[in-house]
Short mmCIF file of N, CA and C in Angstrom, two decimals:
data_model
loop_
_atom_site.label_atom_id
_atom_site.label_comp_id
_atom_site.label_asym_id
_atom_site.label_seq_id
_atom_site.Cartn_x
_atom_site.Cartn_y
_atom_site.Cartn_z
N MET A 436 8.94 14.71 0.29
CA MET A 436 8.70 13.41 -0.32
C MET A 436 8.89 12.35 0.70
N ALA A 437 8.05 11.29 0.65
CA ALA A 437 8.16 10.12 1.59
C ALA A 437 7.93 8.87 0.85
N LEU A 438 8.73 7.91 1.10
CA LEU A 438 8.60 6.56 0.46
C LEU A 438 8.13 5.55 1.48
N TYR A 439 7.17 4.76 1.06
CA TYR A 439 6.63 3.70 2.00
C TYR A 439 6.64 2.39 1.23
N TYR A 440 6.91 1.36 1.99
CA TYR A 440 6.75 -0.05 1.50
C TYR A 440 5.50 -0.62 2.23
N VAL A 441 4.67 -1.27 1.41
CA VAL A 441 3.43 -1.75 1.99
C VAL A 441 3.36 -3.28 1.60
N ASP A 442 3.28 -4.12 2.66
CA ASP A 442 3.06 -5.54 2.46
C ASP A 442 1.61 -5.90 2.52
N VAL A 443 1.24 -6.68 1.57
CA VAL A 443 -0.19 -7.12 1.40
C VAL A 443 -0.26 -8.58 1.19
N SER A 444 -1.27 -9.20 1.92
CA SER A 444 -1.63 -10.62 1.64
C SER A 444 -2.82 -10.57 0.79
N ILE A 445 -2.76 -11.31 -0.33
CA ILE A 445 -3.90 -11.33 -1.34
C ILE A 445 -4.35 -12.81 -1.51
N ARG A 446 -5.70 -12.95 -1.32
CA ARG A 446 -6.19 -14.33 -1.50
C ARG A 446 -6.33 -14.53 -3.07
N ASN A 447 -6.03 -15.70 -3.48
CA ASN A 447 -6.05 -16.11 -4.89
C ASN A 447 -7.46 -16.51 -5.21
N GLY A 448 -8.29 -15.61 -5.85
CA GLY A 448 -9.66 -15.92 -6.18
C GLY A 448 -10.48 -16.23 -5.02
N GLU A 449 -11.13 -17.31 -4.93
CA GLU A 449 -12.03 -17.80 -3.87
C GLU A 449 -11.20 -18.42 -2.75
N GLY A 450 -9.85 -18.52 -2.94
CA GLY A 450 -9.04 -19.10 -1.90
C GLY A 450 -8.89 -20.63 -2.04
N PRO A 451 -8.31 -21.25 -1.12
CA PRO A 451 -7.82 -20.81 0.20
C PRO A 451 -6.42 -20.27 0.11
N GLU A 452 -5.75 -20.27 -1.14
CA GLU A 452 -4.33 -19.82 -1.22
C GLU A 452 -4.21 -18.36 -1.08
N TRP A 453 -3.18 -17.85 -0.41
CA TRP A 453 -2.85 -16.51 -0.25
C TRP A 453 -1.46 -16.33 -0.81
N PHE A 454 -1.09 -15.11 -1.32
CA PHE A 454 0.21 -14.83 -1.68
C PHE A 454 0.56 -13.41 -1.19
N GLN A 455 1.89 -13.12 -1.11
CA GLN A 455 2.34 -11.88 -0.64
C GLN A 455 2.77 -10.97 -1.72
N LYS A 456 2.50 -9.69 -1.58
CA LYS A 456 2.86 -8.67 -2.58
C LYS A 456 3.45 -7.46 -1.80
N LYS A 457 4.49 -6.85 -2.31
CA LYS A 457 5.05 -5.63 -1.71
C LYS A 457 4.77 -4.46 -2.69
N PHE A 458 4.26 -3.41 -2.21
CA PHE A 458 4.04 -2.22 -3.00
C PHE A 458 4.98 -1.09 -2.54
N GLU A 459 5.31 -0.16 -3.41
CA GLU A 459 6.03 1.06 -3.08
C GLU A 459 5.01 2.17 -3.31
N VAL A 460 4.94 3.11 -2.41
CA VAL A 460 4.13 4.30 -2.53
C VAL A 460 4.94 5.50 -2.18
N VAL A 461 4.98 6.41 -3.12
CA VAL A 461 5.64 7.71 -2.86
C VAL A 461 4.67 8.82 -2.62
N LEU A 462 4.77 9.54 -1.50
CA LEU A 462 3.92 10.70 -1.31
C LEU A 462 4.79 11.97 -1.60
N GLU A 463 4.24 12.79 -2.48
CA GLU A 463 4.90 14.02 -2.75
C GLU A 463 4.06 15.25 -2.48
N ASP A 464 4.56 16.34 -2.27
CA ASP A 464 3.90 17.63 -2.13
C ASP A 464 2.83 17.48 -1.02
N PHE A 465 3.14 17.03 0.15
CA PHE A 465 2.22 17.02 1.24
C PHE A 465 2.68 17.95 2.34
N ASP A 466 1.87 18.45 3.11
CA ASP A 466 2.19 19.35 4.23
C ASP A 466 2.87 18.48 5.36
N PHE A 467 4.08 18.88 5.79
CA PHE A 467 4.76 18.14 6.77
C PHE A 467 4.10 18.18 8.16
N GLU A 468 3.08 19.02 8.28
CA GLU A 468 2.37 19.07 9.51
C GLU A 468 1.33 17.95 9.63
N VAL A 469 1.10 17.22 8.56
CA VAL A 469 0.16 16.13 8.59
C VAL A 469 0.61 14.97 9.53
N PRO A 470 -0.21 14.52 10.38
CA PRO A 470 0.29 13.45 11.34
C PRO A 470 0.61 12.17 10.54
N GLU A 471 1.57 11.43 11.15
CA GLU A 471 2.05 10.19 10.48
C GLU A 471 0.91 9.15 10.33
N ASP A 472 0.03 9.08 11.22
CA ASP A 472 -1.15 8.07 11.10
C ASP A 472 -2.04 8.45 9.93
N GLU A 473 -2.21 9.75 9.65
CA GLU A 473 -2.99 10.15 8.45
C GLU A 473 -2.22 9.84 7.15
N LEU A 474 -0.90 10.08 7.13
CA LEU A 474 -0.15 9.72 6.00
C LEU A 474 -0.19 8.20 5.74
N THR A 475 -0.17 7.42 6.78
CA THR A 475 -0.28 6.00 6.64
C THR A 475 -1.60 5.55 6.02
N GLU A 476 -2.68 6.25 6.40
CA GLU A 476 -4.00 5.99 5.81
C GLU A 476 -4.03 6.35 4.34
N TRP A 477 -3.38 7.43 4.01
CA TRP A 477 -3.24 7.82 2.53
C TRP A 477 -2.54 6.76 1.70
N VAL A 478 -1.43 6.21 2.34
CA VAL A 478 -0.63 5.11 1.68
C VAL A 478 -1.53 3.94 1.51
N LYS A 479 -2.26 3.57 2.52
CA LYS A 479 -3.19 2.36 2.38
C LYS A 479 -4.28 2.59 1.38
N ASP A 480 -4.79 3.74 1.31
CA ASP A 480 -5.80 4.03 0.31
C ASP A 480 -5.20 3.92 -1.12
N GLU A 481 -4.05 4.36 -1.30
CA GLU A 481 -3.36 4.38 -2.60
C GLU A 481 -3.12 2.86 -3.03
N VAL A 482 -2.73 1.97 -2.10
CA VAL A 482 -2.55 0.62 -2.36
C VAL A 482 -3.87 -0.07 -2.68
N ARG A 483 -4.88 0.30 -1.95
CA ARG A 483 -6.27 -0.24 -2.30
C ARG A 483 -6.70 0.17 -3.69
N ARG A 484 -6.46 1.41 -4.04
CA ARG A 484 -6.77 1.88 -5.33
C ARG A 484 -5.99 1.07 -6.41
N LYS A 485 -4.75 0.90 -6.23
CA LYS A 485 -3.98 0.11 -7.20
C LYS A 485 -4.46 -1.30 -7.28
N LEU A 486 -4.83 -1.97 -6.23
CA LEU A 486 -5.33 -3.32 -6.26
C LEU A 486 -6.66 -3.34 -6.98
N ARG A 487 -7.57 -2.42 -6.72
CA ARG A 487 -8.89 -2.43 -7.39
C ARG A 487 -8.81 -2.16 -8.87
N SER A 488 -7.87 -1.36 -9.30
CA SER A 488 -7.73 -1.00 -10.71
C SER A 488 -6.83 -1.91 -11.54
N SER A 489 -6.14 -2.79 -10.82
CA SER A 489 -5.23 -3.66 -11.51
C SER A 489 -5.85 -4.88 -12.16
N ASP A 490 -5.46 -5.11 -13.41
CA ASP A 490 -5.97 -6.36 -14.07
C ASP A 490 -5.38 -7.62 -13.46
N ASP A 491 -4.22 -7.54 -12.76
CA ASP A 491 -3.64 -8.70 -12.13
C ASP A 491 -4.41 -9.21 -10.99
N TYR A 492 -5.18 -8.32 -10.26
CA TYR A 492 -5.84 -8.72 -9.08
C TYR A 492 -7.33 -8.56 -9.15
N LYS A 493 -7.95 -8.43 -10.38
CA LYS A 493 -9.37 -8.15 -10.45
C LYS A 493 -10.12 -9.36 -10.00
N ASN A 494 -9.59 -10.58 -10.03
CA ASN A 494 -10.30 -11.77 -9.61
C ASN A 494 -10.24 -11.89 -8.07
N SER A 495 -9.50 -11.06 -7.45
CA SER A 495 -9.29 -11.19 -5.98
C SER A 495 -10.36 -10.45 -5.23
N GLY A 496 -11.08 -9.57 -5.96
CA GLY A 496 -12.13 -8.72 -5.26
C GLY A 496 -11.43 -7.91 -4.22
N ASP A 497 -12.07 -7.79 -3.05
CA ASP A 497 -11.50 -7.05 -1.94
C ASP A 497 -10.83 -8.07 -0.96
N ASN A 498 -10.35 -9.16 -1.44
CA ASN A 498 -9.83 -10.28 -0.60
C ASN A 498 -8.28 -9.97 -0.32
N TRP A 499 -7.96 -8.90 0.33
CA TRP A 499 -6.66 -8.66 0.69
C TRP A 499 -6.56 -8.04 2.02
N ILE A 500 -5.30 -8.17 2.67
CA ILE A 500 -5.14 -7.65 4.01
C ILE A 500 -3.77 -6.92 3.92
N ILE A 501 -3.84 -5.63 4.30
CA ILE A 501 -2.50 -4.88 4.36
C ILE A 501 -1.94 -5.25 5.72
N THR A 502 -0.74 -5.88 5.62
CA THR A 502 -0.08 -6.47 6.80
C THR A 502 0.91 -5.59 7.47
N ASP A 503 1.51 -4.70 6.61
CA ASP A 503 2.56 -3.81 7.16
C ASP A 503 2.84 -2.58 6.29
N VAL A 504 2.99 -1.48 6.94
CA VAL A 504 3.35 -0.21 6.23
C VAL A 504 4.57 0.25 6.87
N THR A 505 5.71 0.44 6.06
CA THR A 505 7.06 0.80 6.54
C THR A 505 7.41 2.07 5.81
N LYS A 506 7.72 3.13 6.62
CA LYS A 506 8.22 4.41 5.98
C LYS A 506 9.72 4.27 5.89
N VAL A 507 10.27 4.57 4.76
CA VAL A 507 11.72 4.58 4.55
C VAL A 507 12.16 6.01 4.85
N SER A 508 13.21 6.17 5.71
CA SER A 508 13.63 7.46 6.10
C SER A 508 14.21 8.17 4.92
N SER A 509 14.23 9.50 4.91
CA SER A 509 14.74 10.30 3.77
C SER A 509 16.23 10.00 3.60
N ALA A 510 16.98 9.64 4.57
CA ALA A 510 18.33 9.37 4.46
C ALA A 510 18.50 8.10 3.60
N ASP A 511 17.59 7.16 3.61
CA ASP A 511 17.65 5.97 2.84
C ASP A 511 17.34 6.22 1.31
N LEU A 512 16.75 7.34 1.03
CA LEU A 512 16.38 7.71 -0.42
C LEU A 512 17.60 8.14 -1.19
N ASN A 513 18.62 8.55 -0.53
CA ASN A 513 19.83 9.04 -1.25
C ASN A 513 20.71 8.04 -1.70
#
């Protein structure tokens, strides 16, 4: 299992205002041989899916930028 924090800048409708949102993504049951950059892309895809399916951000379209992805070490999960 791996926990990631993802920071996203989201434009409010047509803009110009932006706001910040932090998402948590947990990856479970993945092969530990998968490279970290591929896992990071999976995490970004999950955040994009959450944004597109959320009623809270439906007026934002695809007006967001993923600004940071941080993996939390397994020691921090305990």
